[in-house]
């Protein structure tokens, strides 16, 4: 994905809305920044227990505090190697969706079997389709 002056131009309006929803779910203390405790609480609320170290490793992928723009920038950098359009990516998530939920084990298995290696980013992805 080419570097753009405005990172939000890298994604469709629909994708940005989904990122906003995911950020809102993960920002459990609603201060506009993701912290290790935010991620631990968000994952726990969605049935996945992670430790503070694992949460911090996710946050350490960006320089400085993890606000919404930093999260979108991180996702853009993780996707930079691919050339899939947003609709292809969204359809991929929808393939795993059943009754508004994603089977985390099936999703994890597919990522581990067919995806590229990026454990922190993979760990955050199930929260994107949580409501």
JSON list of C-alpha atoms in Angstrom, two decimals:
[
{"chain": "A", "resi": 1, "resn": "UNK", "atom": "CA", "xyz": [0.00, 0.00, 0.00]},
{"chain": "A", "resi": 2, "resn": "UNK", "atom": "CA", "xyz": [1.63, 3.30, -0.99]},
{"chain": "A", "resi": 3, "resn": "UNK", "atom": "CA", "xyz": [2.35, 5.82, 1.72]},
{"chain": "A", "resi": 4, "resn": "UNK", "atom": "CA", "xyz": [-0.28, 8.55, 1.71]},
{"chain": "A", "resi": 5, "resn": "UNK", "atom": "CA", "xyz": [-0.23, 11.95, 3.36]},
{"chain": "A", "resi": 6, "resn": "UNK", "atom": "CA", "xyz": [-3.57, 11.15, 5.01]},
{"chain": "A", "resi": 7, "resn": "UNK", "atom": "CA", "xyz": [-3.53, 7.56, 6.28]},
{"chain": "A", "resi": 8, "resn": "UNK", "atom": "CA", "xyz": [-7.33, 7.48, 6.24]},
{"chain": "A", "resi": 9, "resn": "UNK", "atom": "CA", "xyz": [-7.25, 7.68, 2.42]},
{"chain": "A", "resi": 10, "resn": "UNK", "atom": "CA", "xyz": [-5.73, 4.18, 2.46]},
{"chain": "A", "resi": 11, "resn": "UNK", "atom": "CA", "xyz": [-9.07, 2.64, 3.51]},
{"chain": "A", "resi": 12, "resn": "UNK", "atom": "CA", "xyz": [-12.70, 2.84, 2.49]},
{"chain": "A", "resi": 13, "resn": "UNK", "atom": "CA", "xyz": [-15.20, 4.73, 4.62]},
{"chain": "A", "resi": 14, "resn": "UNK", "atom": "CA", "xyz": [-16.67, 1.37, 5.68]},
{"chain": "A", "resi": 15, "resn": "UNK", "atom": "CA", "xyz": [-13.29, 0.07, 6.86]},
{"chain": "A", "resi": 16, "resn": "UNK", "atom": "CA", "xyz": [-12.61, 3.26, 8.84]},
{"chain": "A", "resi": 17, "resn": "UNK", "atom": "CA", "xyz": [-16.01, 2.91, 10.53]},
{"chain": "A", "resi": 18, "resn": "UNK", "atom": "CA", "xyz": [-15.16, -0.67, 11.50]},
{"chain": "A", "resi": 19, "resn": "UNK", "atom": "CA", "xyz": [-11.80, 0.46, 12.86]},
{"chain": "A", "resi": 20, "resn": "UNK", "atom": "CA", "xyz": [-13.58, 3.16, 14.91]},
{"chain": "A", "resi": 21, "resn": "UNK", "atom": "CA", "xyz": [-15.92, 0.55, 16.37]},
{"chain": "A", "resi": 22, "resn": "UNK", "atom": "CA", "xyz": [-13.01, -1.76, 17.18]},
{"chain": "A", "resi": 23, "resn": "UNK", "atom": "CA", "xyz": [-11.06, 1.08, 18.78]},
{"chain": "A", "resi": 24, "resn": "UNK", "atom": "CA", "xyz": [-14.10, 1.99, 20.87]},
{"chain": "A", "resi": 25, "resn": "UNK", "atom": "CA", "xyz": [-14.37, -1.61, 22.08]},
{"chain": "A", "resi": 26, "resn": "UNK", "atom": "CA", "xyz": [-10.67, -1.81, 22.93]},
{"chain": "A", "resi": 27, "resn": "UNK", "atom": "CA", "xyz": [-10.50, 1.60, 24.65]},
{"chain": "A", "resi": 28, "resn": "UNK", "atom": "CA", "xyz": [-12.23, 0.32, 27.78]},
{"chain": "A", "resi": 29, "resn": "UNK", "atom": "CA", "xyz": [-11.43, 3.40, 29.89]},
{"chain": "A", "resi": 30, "resn": "UNK", "atom": "CA", "xyz": [-12.58, 5.71, 27.06]},
{"chain": "A", "resi": 31, "resn": "UNK", "atom": "CA", "xyz": [-9.60, 8.06, 27.30]},
{"chain": "A", "resi": 32, "resn": "UNK", "atom": "CA", "xyz": [-8.80, 7.96, 23.57]},
{"chain": "A", "resi": 33, "resn": "UNK", "atom": "CA", "xyz": [-5.63, 5.90, 24.04]},
{"chain": "A", "resi": 34, "resn": "UNK", "atom": "CA", "xyz": [-5.13, 2.16, 24.16]},
{"chain": "A", "resi": 35, "resn": "UNK", "atom": "CA", "xyz": [-3.21, 0.90, 27.16]},
{"chain": "A", "resi": 36, "resn": "UNK", "atom": "CA", "xyz": [-2.13, -2.56, 28.20]},
{"chain": "A", "resi": 37, "resn": "UNK", "atom": "CA", "xyz": [-4.97, -2.69, 30.72]},
{"chain": "A", "resi": 38, "resn": "UNK", "atom": "CA", "xyz": [-7.46, -1.63, 28.00]},
{"chain": "A", "resi": 39, "resn": "UNK", "atom": "CA", "xyz": [-6.41, -4.52, 25.77]},
{"chain": "A", "resi": 40, "resn": "UNK", "atom": "CA", "xyz": [-6.42, -7.07, 28.60]},
{"chain": "A", "resi": 41, "resn": "UNK", "atom": "CA", "xyz": [-9.94, -5.97, 29.61]},
{"chain": "A", "resi": 42, "resn": "UNK", "atom": "CA", "xyz": [-11.23, -5.91, 26.01]},
{"chain": "A", "resi": 43, "resn": "UNK", "atom": "CA", "xyz": [-9.88, -9.35, 25.21]},
{"chain": "A", "resi": 44, "resn": "UNK", "atom": "CA", "xyz": [-11.20, -10.77, 28.49]},
{"chain": "A", "resi": 45, "resn": "UNK", "atom": "CA", "xyz": [-14.65, -9.31, 27.75]},
{"chain": "A", "resi": 46, "resn": "UNK", "atom": "CA", "xyz": [-14.59, -11.17, 24.42]},
{"chain": "A", "resi": 47, "resn": "UNK", "atom": "CA", "xyz": [-13.49, -14.51, 25.85]},
{"chain": "A", "resi": 48, "resn": "UNK", "atom": "CA", "xyz": [-9.74, -14.39, 25.23]},
{"chain": "A", "resi": 49, "resn": "UNK", "atom": "CA", "xyz": [-7.35, -14.05, 28.12]},
{"chain": "A", "resi": 50, "resn": "UNK", "atom": "CA", "xyz": [-4.07, -12.31, 27.37]},
{"chain": "A", "resi": 51, "resn": "UNK", "atom": "CA", "xyz": [-1.37, -11.16, 29.74]},
{"chain": "A", "resi": 52, "resn": "UNK", "atom": "CA", "xyz": [-0.14, -7.64, 30.21]},
{"chain": "A", "resi": 53, "resn": "UNK", "atom": "CA", "xyz": [3.10, -8.50, 28.42]},
{"chain": "A", "resi": 54, "resn": "UNK", "atom": "CA", "xyz": [1.27, -9.75, 25.34]},
{"chain": "A", "resi": 55, "resn": "UNK", "atom": "CA", "xyz": [-0.90, -6.63, 25.36]},
{"chain": "A", "resi": 56, "resn": "UNK", "atom": "CA", "xyz": [2.16, -4.40, 25.73]},
{"chain": "A", "resi": 57, "resn": "UNK", "atom": "CA", "xyz": [3.85, -6.18, 22.80]},
{"chain": "A", "resi": 58, "resn": "UNK", "atom": "CA", "xyz": [0.89, -5.16, 20.63]},
{"chain": "A", "resi": 59, "resn": "UNK", "atom": "CA", "xyz": [1.21, -1.55, 21.76]},
{"chain": "A", "resi": 60, "resn": "UNK", "atom": "CA", "xyz": [4.98, -1.52, 21.29]},
{"chain": "A", "resi": 61, "resn": "UNK", "atom": "CA", "xyz": [4.50, -1.88, 17.54]},
{"chain": "A", "resi": 62, "resn": "UNK", "atom": "CA", "xyz": [3.94, 1.89, 17.31]},
{"chain": "A", "resi": 63, "resn": "UNK", "atom": "CA", "xyz": [6.01, 4.82, 18.46]},
{"chain": "A", "resi": 64, "resn": "UNK", "atom": "CA", "xyz": [4.28, 6.73, 21.21]},
{"chain": "A", "resi": 65, "resn": "UNK", "atom": "CA", "xyz": [0.75, 6.32, 22.56]},
{"chain": "A", "resi": 66, "resn": "UNK", "atom": "CA", "xyz": [-1.71, 4.17, 20.63]},
{"chain": "A", "resi": 67, "resn": "UNK", "atom": "CA", "xyz": [-4.50, 6.52, 19.62]},
{"chain": "A", "resi": 68, "resn": "UNK", "atom": "CA", "xyz": [-6.97, 5.89, 16.80]},
{"chain": "A", "resi": 69, "resn": "UNK", "atom": "CA", "xyz": [-4.71, 7.35, 14.11]},
{"chain": "A", "resi": 70, "resn": "UNK", "atom": "CA", "xyz": [-1.77, 5.23, 15.32]},
{"chain": "A", "resi": 71, "resn": "UNK", "atom": "CA", "xyz": [-3.95, 2.11, 15.20]},
{"chain": "A", "resi": 72, "resn": "UNK", "atom": "CA", "xyz": [-5.07, 2.83, 11.62]},
{"chain": "A", "resi": 73, "resn": "UNK", "atom": "CA", "xyz": [-1.45, 3.54, 10.67]},
{"chain": "A", "resi": 74, "resn": "UNK", "atom": "CA", "xyz": [-0.41, 0.21, 12.22]},
{"chain": "A", "resi": 75, "resn": "UNK", "atom": "CA", "xyz": [-3.09, -1.65, 10.27]},
{"chain": "A", "resi": 76, "resn": "UNK", "atom": "CA", "xyz": [-2.01, 0.11, 7.07]},
{"chain": "A", "resi": 77, "resn": "UNK", "atom": "CA", "xyz": [1.61, -0.87, 7.62]},
{"chain": "A", "resi": 78, "resn": "UNK", "atom": "CA", "xyz": [0.61, -4.49, 8.34]},
{"chain": "A", "resi": 79, "resn": "UNK", "atom": "CA", "xyz": [-1.38, -4.56, 5.12]},
{"chain": "A", "resi": 80, "resn": "UNK", "atom": "CA", "xyz": [1.28, -2.79, 3.03]},
{"chain": "A", "resi": 81, "resn": "UNK", "atom": "CA", "xyz": [2.62, -6.02, 1.57]},
{"chain": "A", "resi": 82, "resn": "UNK", "atom": "CA", "xyz": [-0.73, -7.02, 0.09]},
{"chain": "A", "resi": 83, "resn": "UNK", "atom": "CA", "xyz": [-2.79, -5.65, -2.71]},
{"chain": "A", "resi": 84, "resn": "UNK", "atom": "CA", "xyz": [-6.26, -6.78, -1.68]},
{"chain": "A", "resi": 85, "resn": "UNK", "atom": "CA", "xyz": [-9.05, -4.24, -1.89]},
{"chain": "A", "resi": 86, "resn": "UNK", "atom": "CA", "xyz": [-11.07, -3.44, 1.24]},
{"chain": "A", "resi": 87, "resn": "UNK", "atom": "CA", "xyz": [-14.06, -5.39, -0.08]},
{"chain": "A", "resi": 88, "resn": "UNK", "atom": "CA", "xyz": [-11.91, -8.52, -0.45]},
{"chain": "A", "resi": 89, "resn": "UNK", "atom": "CA", "xyz": [-10.61, -8.15, 3.10]},
{"chain": "A", "resi": 90, "resn": "UNK", "atom": "CA", "xyz": [-14.09, -7.54, 4.52]},
{"chain": "A", "resi": 91, "resn": "UNK", "atom": "CA", "xyz": [-15.43, -10.54, 2.59]},
{"chain": "A", "resi": 92, "resn": "UNK", "atom": "CA", "xyz": [-12.65, -12.64, 4.12]},
{"chain": "A", "resi": 93, "resn": "UNK", "atom": "CA", "xyz": [-13.84, -11.74, 7.61]},
{"chain": "A", "resi": 94, "resn": "UNK", "atom": "CA", "xyz": [-17.45, -12.36, 6.63]},
{"chain": "A", "resi": 95, "resn": "UNK", "atom": "CA", "xyz": [-16.49, -15.89, 5.55]},
{"chain": "A", "resi": 96, "resn": "UNK", "atom": "CA", "xyz": [-15.77, -16.66, 9.21]},
{"chain": "A", "resi": 97, "resn": "UNK", "atom": "CA", "xyz": [-18.81, -14.86, 10.62]},
{"chain": "A", "resi": 98, "resn": "UNK", "atom": "CA", "xyz": [-21.72, -16.84, 12.04]},
{"chain": "A", "resi": 99, "resn": "UNK", "atom": "CA", "xyz": [-24.56, -15.12, 13.88]},
{"chain": "A", "resi": 100, "resn": "UNK", "atom": "CA", "xyz": [-22.56, -11.91, 14.18]},
{"chain": "A", "resi": 101, "resn": "UNK", "atom": "CA", "xyz": [-19.56, -13.68, 15.73]},
{"chain": "A", "resi": 102, "resn": "UNK", "atom": "CA", "xyz": [-16.31, -15.11, 14.42]},
{"chain": "A", "resi": 103, "resn": "UNK", "atom": "CA", "xyz": [-15.17, -18.55, 15.55]},
{"chain": "A", "resi": 104, "resn": "UNK", "atom": "CA", "xyz": [-11.82, -17.51, 17.01]},
{"chain": "A", "resi": 105, "resn": "UNK", "atom": "CA", "xyz": [-10.28, -20.97, 16.77]},
{"chain": "A", "resi": 106, "resn": "UNK", "atom": "CA", "xyz": [-11.20, -21.44, 13.10]},
{"chain": "A", "resi": 107, "resn": "UNK", "atom": "CA", "xyz": [-9.97, -17.93, 12.35]},
{"chain": "A", "resi": 108, "resn": "UNK", "atom": "CA", "xyz": [-6.72, -18.47, 14.25]},
{"chain": "A", "resi": 109, "resn": "UNK", "atom": "CA", "xyz": [-6.17, -21.81, 12.51]},
{"chain": "A", "resi": 110, "resn": "UNK", "atom": "CA", "xyz": [-6.62, -20.22, 9.08]},
{"chain": "A", "resi": 111, "resn": "UNK", "atom": "CA", "xyz": [-4.28, -17.35, 9.93]},
{"chain": "A", "resi": 112, "resn": "UNK", "atom": "CA", "xyz": [-1.64, -19.72, 11.27]},
{"chain": "A", "resi": 113, "resn": "UNK", "atom": "CA", "xyz": [-1.99, -22.04, 8.28]},
{"chain": "A", "resi": 114, "resn": "UNK", "atom": "CA", "xyz": [-2.44, -19.59, 5.42]},
{"chain": "A", "resi": 115, "resn": "UNK", "atom": "CA", "xyz": [-1.50, -16.13, 6.75]},
{"chain": "A", "resi": 116, "resn": "UNK", "atom": "CA", "xyz": [1.76, -14.29, 7.10]},
{"chain": "A", "resi": 117, "resn": "UNK", "atom": "CA", "xyz": [3.43, -14.12, 10.49]},
{"chain": "A", "resi": 118, "resn": "UNK", "atom": "CA", "xyz": [2.49, -11.18, 12.70]},
{"chain": "A", "resi": 119, "resn": "UNK", "atom": "CA", "xyz": [1.28, -12.51, 16.09]},
{"chain": "A", "resi": 120, "resn": "UNK", "atom": "CA", "xyz": [0.33, -9.15, 17.71]},
{"chain": "A", "resi": 121, "resn": "UNK", "atom": "CA", "xyz": [-1.72, -8.05, 14.71]},
{"chain": "A", "resi": 122, "resn": "UNK", "atom": "CA", "xyz": [-3.38, -11.48, 14.47]},
{"chain": "A", "resi": 123, "resn": "UNK", "atom": "CA", "xyz": [-4.30, -11.27, 18.14]},
{"chain": "A", "resi": 124, "resn": "UNK", "atom": "CA", "xyz": [-6.09, -7.94, 17.63]},
{"chain": "A", "resi": 125, "resn": "UNK", "atom": "CA", "xyz": [-8.08, -8.94, 14.56]},
{"chain": "A", "resi": 126, "resn": "UNK", "atom": "CA", "xyz": [-10.97, -10.80, 16.29]},
{"chain": "A", "resi": 127, "resn": "UNK", "atom": "CA", "xyz": [-11.91, -7.57, 18.06]},
{"chain": "A", "resi": 128, "resn": "UNK", "atom": "CA", "xyz": [-12.58, -5.90, 14.71]},
{"chain": "A", "resi": 129, "resn": "UNK", "atom": "CA", "xyz": [-15.81, -7.81, 14.25]},
{"chain": "A", "resi": 130, "resn": "UNK", "atom": "CA", "xyz": [-16.98, -7.68, 17.87]},
{"chain": "A", "resi": 131, "resn": "UNK", "atom": "CA", "xyz": [-20.00, -5.68, 18.85]}
]
